[in-house]
Coordinates of C-alpha atoms and ligand atoms in Angstrom, one line a residue:
M25 CA 0.0 0.0 0.0
T26 CA 1.1 3.6 -0.5
V27 CA 1.8 5.8 2.4
T28 CA 2.0 9.5 1.7
N29 CA 4.7 11.4 3.4
P30 CA 3.1 14.2 5.4
A31 CA 6.1 16.4 4.8
Q32 CA 5.4 16.5 1.1
E33 CA 1.8 17.6 1.6
P34 CA 1.1 21.3 1.3
S35 CA 0.5 22.6 4.8
S36 CA -3.2 23.1 5.3
A37 CA -2.4 25.4 8.2
S38 CA -1.1 27.9 5.7
N39 CA -4.1 27.3 3.4
G40 CA -6.5 27.3 6.2
V41 CA -7.6 24.2 8.1
Y42 CA -11.2 24.7 7.0
T43 CA -10.4 24.9 3.3
S44 CA -8.1 21.9 3.3
S45 CA -9.5 18.6 1.8
L46 CA -9.9 17.2 5.3
G47 CA -11.8 20.3 6.4
R48 CA -14.2 20.3 3.5
A49 CA -15.7 16.8 4.2
A50 CA -16.8 14.7 7.1
L51 CA -13.9 13.2 9.0
P52 CA -13.4 9.4 8.4
R53 CA -15.7 7.5 10.7
D54 CA -15.8 3.9 9.7
R55 CA -13.0 2.9 7.4
F56 CA -9.3 3.1 8.3
P57 CA -8.1 6.1 6.3
V58 CA -5.5 5.5 3.5
P59 CA -3.7 8.8 3.1
S60 CA -1.9 10.7 5.8
A61 CA -3.0 14.1 6.7
D62 CA -1.7 17.4 7.9
P63 CA -1.3 17.3 11.7
E64 CA -2.6 20.8 12.3
A65 CA -5.7 20.2 10.3
V66 CA -6.3 16.9 12.1
Y67 CA -5.6 18.5 15.5
Q68 CA -8.0 21.4 14.9
L69 CA -10.8 19.2 13.5
I70 CA -10.6 16.7 16.4
H71 CA -10.3 19.6 18.8
D72 CA -13.5 21.0 17.4
E73 CA -15.3 17.7 17.6
V74 CA -14.5 17.0 21.3
E75 CA -15.7 20.5 22.1
L76 CA -19.2 19.0 21.6
D77 CA -18.6 17.1 24.9
G78 CA -20.1 18.6 28.0
N79 CA -17.9 21.2 29.7
S80 CA -16.0 19.2 32.4
S81 CA -15.6 22.3 34.6
Q82 CA -19.5 22.5 34.8
N83 CA -19.8 18.8 35.6
L84 CA -21.3 18.6 39.0
A85 CA -21.9 14.9 38.6
T86 CA -18.4 13.6 38.7
F87 CA -16.1 12.9 41.6
C88 CA -13.1 13.0 39.3
T89 CA -10.5 15.7 38.8
T90 CA -11.3 18.1 36.0
W91 CA -8.5 20.6 36.6
S92 CA -4.8 20.2 37.1
E93 CA -2.0 22.6 38.0
P94 CA 0.3 23.4 35.1
L95 CA 3.3 21.8 36.9
A96 CA 1.4 18.6 37.5
R97 CA 0.6 18.6 33.7
A98 CA 4.3 19.2 33.0
L99 CA 5.4 16.2 35.0
M100 CA 2.7 14.1 33.3
G101 CA 3.9 15.3 29.9
E102 CA 7.5 14.5 30.7
S103 CA 6.6 11.0 31.8
L104 CA 4.6 10.3 28.6
G105 CA 7.0 7.6 27.4
K106 CA 7.3 5.8 30.7
N107 CA 5.6 2.5 31.4
M108 CA 5.2 2.0 35.2
I109 CA 5.4 -1.7 34.9
D110 CA 9.0 -1.5 33.7
K111 CA 10.5 -1.3 37.2
D112 CA 14.0 -2.1 36.0
E113 CA 14.0 0.6 33.3
Y114 CA 12.3 3.2 35.5
P115 CA 13.3 2.5 39.0
Q116 CA 12.6 6.0 40.3
T117 CA 9.0 5.8 39.1
A118 CA 8.8 2.5 41.0
E119 CA 10.3 4.1 44.0
I120 CA 7.9 7.0 43.8
E121 CA 4.9 4.6 43.7
Q122 CA 6.2 2.9 46.9
R123 CA 6.6 6.3 48.6
C124 CA 3.0 7.1 47.8
V125 CA 1.9 3.7 49.3
R126 CA 3.9 4.4 52.5
M127 CA 2.4 7.9 52.7
L128 CA -1.1 6.6 52.3
S129 CA -0.5 3.9 55.0
D130 CA 0.7 6.7 57.2
L131 CA -2.3 8.8 56.4
W132 CA -4.7 5.9 57.1
H133 CA -2.9 5.0 60.4
G134 CA -1.3 1.8 59.2
P135 CA 0.6 -0.1 62.0
D136 CA 3.9 0.1 60.1
P137 CA 3.9 2.6 57.2
E138 CA 7.6 2.1 56.4
H139 CA 6.9 -1.5 55.5
A140 CA 3.4 -0.9 54.0
L141 CA 2.2 -3.1 51.2
G142 CA 0.0 -1.7 48.5
C143 CA 0.1 -0.5 44.9
S144 CA -1.2 2.0 42.4
T145 CA -4.0 1.0 40.1
T146 CA -5.9 2.6 37.2
G147 CA -8.6 3.7 39.6
S148 CA -10.6 2.4 42.6
S149 CA -12.3 -0.2 40.4
E150 CA -9.1 -2.1 39.9
A151 CA -8.1 -1.4 43.6
C152 CA -11.4 -2.9 44.8
M153 CA -10.9 -6.0 42.7
L154 CA -7.4 -6.5 44.3
G155 CA -8.8 -6.0 47.8
G156 CA -11.6 -8.4 47.0
L157 CA -9.3 -11.0 45.5
A158 CA -7.0 -10.9 48.6
M159 CA -10.0 -11.5 50.8
K160 CA -11.3 -14.3 48.6
W161 CA -8.0 -16.1 48.6
R162 CA -7.5 -15.8 52.4
W163 CA -11.0 -17.1 53.0
R164 CA -10.5 -20.0 50.7
K165 CA -7.2 -21.0 52.3
A166 CA -8.7 -20.9 55.8
R167 CA -11.7 -23.0 54.6
Q168 CA -9.5 -25.5 53.0
A169 CA -7.2 -25.7 56.0
A170 CA -10.3 -26.4 58.1
G171 CA -11.4 -29.1 55.7
R172 CA -14.6 -27.1 54.9
P173 CA -16.1 -26.5 51.4
A174 CA -14.8 -23.4 49.8
D175 CA -16.9 -23.1 46.6
R176 CA -19.6 -20.6 47.6
P177 CA -18.0 -17.4 48.7
N178 CA -20.1 -14.3 49.3
I179 CA -19.3 -10.7 50.0
V180 CA -21.6 -8.4 52.1
C181 CA -22.1 -4.7 51.4
G182 CA -24.6 -1.8 51.2
P183 CA -25.3 0.2 48.0
V184 CA -22.0 -0.3 46.3
Q185 CA -20.5 1.3 43.3
I186 CA -20.7 -0.9 40.1
C187 CA -17.1 -2.1 40.5
W188 CA -18.2 -4.5 43.3
K189 CA -20.9 -6.0 41.1
K190 CA -18.2 -6.5 38.5
F191 CA -15.8 -8.0 41.1
A192 CA -18.6 -10.4 42.2
R193 CA -19.4 -11.5 38.7
Y194 CA -15.9 -11.7 37.2
F195 CA -14.5 -13.6 40.2
D196 CA -17.5 -15.8 41.0
V197 CA -18.5 -14.4 44.4
E198 CA -22.1 -14.0 45.5
L199 CA -22.8 -10.3 46.0
R200 CA -25.0 -9.8 49.1
E201 CA -26.1 -6.2 48.5
V202 CA -28.1 -5.3 51.6
P203 CA -31.2 -3.1 50.8
L204 CA -31.3 0.4 52.2
L205 CA -33.4 0.8 55.4
P206 CA -36.0 3.6 55.3
G207 CA -34.2 6.9 55.7
A208 CA -30.7 5.3 55.6
T209 CA -28.0 6.5 53.3
G210 CA -25.9 3.3 53.5
L211 CA -25.3 0.0 55.2
R212 CA -26.2 -0.1 58.9
P213 CA -24.7 -2.4 61.6
E214 CA -28.0 -4.0 62.6
Q215 CA -28.3 -5.4 59.0
L216 CA -25.1 -7.4 59.1
R217 CA -26.3 -10.4 61.2
A218 CA -28.9 -11.6 58.7
H219 CA -26.3 -11.6 55.8
V220 CA -23.0 -12.7 57.2
D221 CA -22.1 -16.4 57.4
E222 CA -19.2 -18.9 57.2
N223 CA -18.9 -18.2 53.4
T224 CA -18.5 -14.5 53.8
I225 CA -15.1 -13.4 52.5
G226 CA -15.6 -9.9 53.9
V227 CA -17.8 -6.9 54.4
V228 CA -17.3 -3.8 52.2
A229 CA -17.8 -0.5 54.1
I230 CA -18.0 2.6 51.9
L231 CA -16.5 5.9 53.0
G232 CA -18.6 8.1 50.7
V233 CA -21.6 6.2 49.3
T234 CA -21.8 6.9 45.6
F235 CA -25.6 7.5 45.7
T236 CA -25.8 9.8 48.7
C237 CA -22.3 11.1 49.5
D238 CA -22.6 9.9 53.1
Y239 CA -20.2 7.7 55.0
E240 CA -21.1 4.2 56.3
P241 CA -20.2 3.8 60.0
V242 CA -17.1 1.7 59.7
A243 CA -16.3 1.5 63.4
A244 CA -19.9 0.5 64.3
L245 CA -20.0 -2.1 61.5
A246 CA -16.7 -3.5 62.9
A247 CA -18.2 -3.5 66.4
E248 CA -21.1 -5.5 65.2
L249 CA -18.8 -8.0 63.5
D250 CA -16.9 -8.3 66.8
A251 CA -20.2 -9.2 68.5
I252 CA -21.0 -11.7 65.7
Q253 CA -17.5 -13.2 66.2
A254 CA -18.0 -13.5 70.0
E255 CA -21.2 -15.4 69.4
T256 CA -20.5 -17.5 66.4
G257 CA -16.7 -17.6 66.0
L258 CA -16.9 -16.1 62.5
D259 CA -14.0 -13.7 61.9
V260 CA -15.2 -11.5 59.0
P261 CA -12.7 -8.8 57.7
I262 CA -13.6 -5.4 56.4
H263 CA -12.4 -3.7 53.3
V264 CA -13.1 0.0 53.2
D265 CA -14.0 1.4 49.8
A266 CA -12.8 4.9 50.5
A267 CA -12.7 5.9 46.8
S268 CA -13.7 9.4 47.7
G269 CA -13.6 9.6 51.5
G270 CA -10.0 8.3 51.8
F271 CA -8.8 11.7 50.7
I272 CA -11.4 13.7 52.7
A273 CA -11.7 12.2 56.1
P274 CA -8.0 12.2 57.1
F275 CA -7.8 15.9 56.4
V276 CA -11.1 17.4 57.6
Q277 CA -12.6 14.7 59.8
P278 CA -9.4 13.5 61.6
D279 CA -11.3 12.2 64.6
L280 CA -13.6 9.9 62.6
V281 CA -12.2 6.4 63.1
W282 CA -12.7 4.4 59.9
D283 CA -9.2 3.3 58.8
F284 CA -6.5 0.9 60.1
R285 CA -7.2 2.2 63.6
V286 CA -10.1 -0.2 63.3
P287 CA -8.4 -3.6 63.8
R288 CA -10.9 -5.4 61.6
V289 CA -10.0 -3.2 58.5
V290 CA -7.7 -5.3 56.4
S291 CA -7.4 -3.1 53.3
V292 CA -8.4 0.3 52.0
N293 CA -8.8 1.7 48.5
A294 CA -9.0 5.2 47.3
S295 CA -9.2 7.0 43.9
G296 CA -6.2 9.3 43.5
H297 CA -8.1 10.9 40.6
K298 CA -11.0 11.9 42.8
Y299 CA -10.3 13.8 46.0
G300 CA -6.6 12.7 45.7
L301 CA -6.7 15.6 43.2
A302 CA -4.4 13.8 40.7
P303 CA -5.3 13.8 37.0
L304 CA -7.4 10.9 35.7
G305 CA -5.9 7.4 35.8
V306 CA -4.7 6.6 39.3
G307 CA -6.1 4.7 42.3
W308 CA -4.6 3.0 45.3
V309 CA -5.0 0.0 47.5
V310 CA -3.1 -0.5 50.8
W311 CA -3.2 -3.6 53.1
R312 CA -2.9 -3.3 56.9
E313 CA 0.2 -5.5 56.8
P314 CA 2.0 -7.5 54.1
E315 CA 0.8 -10.9 55.4
L316 CA -2.8 -10.0 54.3
L317 CA -1.9 -10.3 50.7
P318 CA -1.7 -14.0 49.8
E319 CA 1.6 -15.0 48.2
E320 CA -0.1 -16.8 45.3
L321 CA -1.5 -13.5 44.0
V322 CA 1.9 -11.8 43.8
F323 CA 4.1 -11.9 40.7
Y324 CA 7.7 -10.8 40.6
V325 CA 9.2 -8.5 38.0
D326 CA 12.9 -7.5 37.5
Y327 CA 13.8 -4.5 39.5
L328 CA 17.4 -3.1 39.6
G329 CA 18.7 -6.6 39.2
G330 CA 16.4 -7.8 42.1
N331 CA 12.8 -8.8 42.3
M332 CA 9.8 -6.5 42.9
P333 CA 6.4 -7.9 43.8
T334 CA 3.5 -6.8 41.7
F335 CA -0.2 -7.5 42.1
A336 CA -2.4 -5.8 39.4
L337 CA -4.9 -6.6 36.7
N338 CA -3.1 -4.5 34.1
F339 CA 0.4 -4.8 32.8
S340 CA 1.4 -1.6 30.9
R341 CA 0.2 1.6 32.4
P342 CA 1.4 5.2 32.2
G343 CA 3.9 6.2 34.9
G344 CA 2.8 9.9 34.8
E345 CA -0.3 9.5 36.9
I346 CA 1.8 8.1 39.8
I347 CA 4.3 10.9 39.5
A348 CA 1.6 13.6 39.3
Q349 CA 0.1 12.1 42.5
Y350 CA 3.4 12.3 44.3
Y351 CA 3.7 15.9 43.1
L352 CA 0.3 16.6 44.7
F353 CA 1.2 15.0 48.0
L354 CA 4.4 17.0 48.2
R355 CA 2.9 20.2 46.8
L356 CA -0.2 20.3 49.1
G357 CA 0.8 18.4 52.2
R358 CA -1.7 17.7 54.9
E359 CA -2.2 21.4 55.3
G360 CA -3.0 22.0 51.6
Y361 CA -5.3 19.1 51.4
R362 CA -7.1 20.2 54.5
Q363 CA -7.6 23.7 53.2
T364 CA -8.8 22.4 49.8
Q365 CA -11.2 19.9 51.2
Q366 CA -12.5 22.2 53.8
S367 CA -13.3 24.9 51.3
C368 CA -15.1 22.3 49.2
L369 CA -17.1 21.2 52.2
D370 CA -18.0 24.9 53.0
T371 CA -19.2 25.4 49.4
A372 CA -21.2 22.2 49.6
A373 CA -22.9 23.2 52.9
H374 CA -23.7 26.6 51.3
L375 CA -25.2 24.9 48.3
G376 CA -27.2 22.6 50.6
E377 CA -28.6 25.6 52.6
Q378 CA -29.5 27.5 49.5
I379 CA -31.2 24.6 47.8
A380 CA -33.1 23.7 50.9
A381 CA -34.3 27.3 51.1
M382 CA -35.7 27.2 47.5
G383 CA -38.7 25.3 48.8
P384 CA -39.4 22.2 46.7
F385 CA -36.4 20.1 47.9
T386 CA -35.5 18.0 50.9
L387 CA -31.8 17.3 51.5
L388 CA -30.8 13.7 52.0
Y389 CA -27.2 14.7 52.8
D390 CA -26.4 18.3 53.6
G391 CA -22.7 18.5 52.8
R392 CA -21.7 18.3 56.5
G393 CA -19.6 15.5 58.0
A394 CA -18.9 13.4 55.0
L395 CA -18.1 14.1 51.3
P396 CA -18.1 17.7 49.9
G397 CA -21.3 17.2 48.1
I398 CA -25.1 17.2 48.6
S399 CA -28.0 15.0 47.7
Y400 CA -31.6 15.9 47.7
T401 CA -35.0 14.8 46.6
L402 CA -38.3 16.5 45.6
T403 CA -40.2 16.8 48.9
D404 CA -43.5 16.2 47.2
P405 CA -43.0 14.7 43.7
G406 CA -46.7 14.1 43.3
S407 CA -47.6 17.8 43.4
T408 CA -44.5 19.2 41.7
P409 CA -45.0 19.9 38.0
Y410 CA -41.6 18.6 37.1
T411 CA -39.3 15.8 37.9
L412 CA -35.6 15.9 38.9
Y413 CA -34.9 14.6 35.4
D414 CA -36.6 17.6 34.0
L415 CA -34.7 19.9 36.3
S416 CA -31.4 18.3 35.2
A417 CA -32.4 18.8 31.5
K418 CA -33.3 22.4 32.2
L419 CA -30.0 23.1 33.9
R420 CA -28.2 21.4 31.0
E421 CA -29.4 24.3 28.8
R422 CA -26.8 26.4 30.7
G423 CA -24.2 23.7 30.6
W424 CA -24.5 22.3 34.1
Q425 CA -24.4 18.5 34.4
I426 CA -26.1 17.0 37.4
A427 CA -26.8 13.4 38.1
A428 CA -30.4 12.4 38.6
Y429 CA -31.1 8.8 39.5
P430 CA -33.3 6.5 41.6
L431 CA -31.8 5.3 44.9
P432 CA -30.9 1.6 45.2
A433 CA -33.2 -1.0 46.7
D434 CA -35.3 -0.7 48.8
R435 CA -35.7 3.0 48.1
Q436 CA -35.9 2.8 44.3
D437 CA -39.0 5.0 44.3
T438 CA -36.9 7.9 45.5
V439 CA -35.3 9.9 42.7
V440 CA -32.3 12.0 43.9
H441 CA -30.0 14.7 42.6
R442 CA -26.4 14.6 43.6
I443 CA -24.0 17.5 43.4
L444 CA -20.3 17.1 44.0
V445 CA -18.0 19.9 44.9
R446 CA -14.4 19.5 43.9
R447 CA -11.5 21.9 44.1
E448 CA -12.4 23.6 40.8
I449 CA -16.0 24.1 41.8
S450 CA -15.4 27.5 43.5
Y451 CA -17.8 29.3 45.7
D452 CA -18.3 31.8 42.9
K453 CA -19.1 29.0 40.4
A454 CA -21.6 27.5 43.0
S455 CA -23.2 31.0 43.2
L456 CA -23.6 31.2 39.4
F457 CA -25.1 27.7 39.5
L458 CA -27.6 28.6 42.2
D459 CA -28.8 31.6 40.2
D460 CA -29.4 29.3 37.2
M461 CA -31.1 26.7 39.5
R462 CA -33.5 29.3 40.9
R463 CA -34.4 30.5 37.4
A464 CA -34.9 26.9 36.2
V465 CA -37.2 26.1 39.2
T466 CA -39.2 29.2 38.5
Q467 CA -39.5 28.4 34.8
L468 CA -40.4 24.8 35.4
S469 CA -43.0 25.7 38.0
G470 CA -44.6 28.3 35.7
A471 CA -44.6 26.1 32.6
V472 CA -47.7 24.2 33.7
A473 CA -49.5 24.4 30.4
A474 CA -46.5 23.6 28.1
P475 CA -45.2 20.2 29.0
A476 CA -41.4 20.3 29.7
P477 CA -39.3 17.6 28.1
S478 CA -39.2 14.6 30.4
T479 CA -36.9 11.6 30.3
A480 CA -38.6 10.1 33.3
G481 CA -41.8 8.9 31.8
P482 CA -45.2 10.5 32.4
V483 CA -45.2 13.6 34.6
S484 CA -48.4 15.0 36.0
F485 CA -49.0 18.6 35.3
H486 CA -52.2 19.1 37.2
H487 CA -52.6 21.6 40.0
Ligands
LIG768 C1 -15.8 6.1 42.0 C2 -16.0 5.0 43.0 C3 -15.5 3.7 42.6 C4 -14.8 3.4 41.3 O1 -13.6 4.2 41.3 P1 -12.9 4.5 39.9 O2 -11.7 5.3 40.4 O3 -13.8 5.4 39.1 O4 -12.5 3.2 39.3 C5 -15.6 2.7 43.6 N1 -16.2 2.9 44.7 C6 -16.7 4.1 45.1 C7 -17.4 4.3 46.4 C8 -16.6 5.2 44.2 O5 -17.1 6.4 44.6

């Protein structure tokens, strides 16, 4: 086949990107293109296309970082060619990953941070899989050692993020997702007894429930498991899914006991790319002590002529995310993270107060005591002439993206809005949003005769 040399093509930049042959037709969509093309024209046209995406800085639905400091970007850019799995070629990146693990063990009150065991991952999803696998392997070994059947493992949790459903299905573990009690925002201790048994590999406690932003009471869940052990002999470990809360609680709720201070907590995961403030692509899992990671799950790779243990689902991954995370730990320190997260919490609480004062809404979580976010419902959906889906669509007209969804079982009939406040959602931006929200509520309330678009099925417009 013929390959055109781009250097011989006339530069479409000088002719104008939009008058080049590429610019005067639809971009290739289905067939692998044959000719090469001018980089500036391709860049500009793809740039224009991805601008059709939502504006990430107005995305109030995501936990993930949407803004990075220029110097974090610079380090990411400089690491573009580095594969973090090549420990021998890039020993400093490997060293920096281990430093981050030790710092996290320290942050989460591990018993011996200098010898902490853990690793970076692509995000919390992979980290949760690793935490879950370690629990499954330990449970199976114990069962086999006791001569008991080890073929029907289960895992007990509240309203978990989808990654735990994946873990359960991919790795053949029964997911015992305990339904929400009326008024509850997550798993409650009194629910454990009915679901935990000899086949339970562990309980997942969530520090920052995806659906409500609230924390599950890790210490109280552990105390209940202590009581269950005293009665039945079952010793059930806890993995804390601290995807968001792992980078909030240590800084702004330091007295909340949820981490390795709770003896039953064997492992913790967190998303570096959520409140860890790193750019997208990094998560972490840390074990209380190295013995908790079964040897069979560990593979050894060459490292400075020696051997380095690795435990991961991926092989190749960019090293830049890890380096950017280390930059943020050093750059912000505990003090910088505390200031950042506290100002997010203050903004969230302000949003909560203002939205509650608008009238039609009831807060499920008011932005105080857990994640910097709020969740709310319509107080009286039956007599409100719009749904939260309609309100989301209305706000989208101004570019705001807000998640509207039903709560998990047994509260599926409750539709909620969740708003997350991240570093880049400033007080001022929140104020601009509130102005738009008040306008949207007024318009939707007044538009009784003209049905507003609804994605939520039939809406009653009667008065
Ligand atoms: C976001 C989230 C996850 C998944 O994390 P990723 O980093 O997106 O893979 C898991 N659990 C909880 C509680 C989360 O909020």
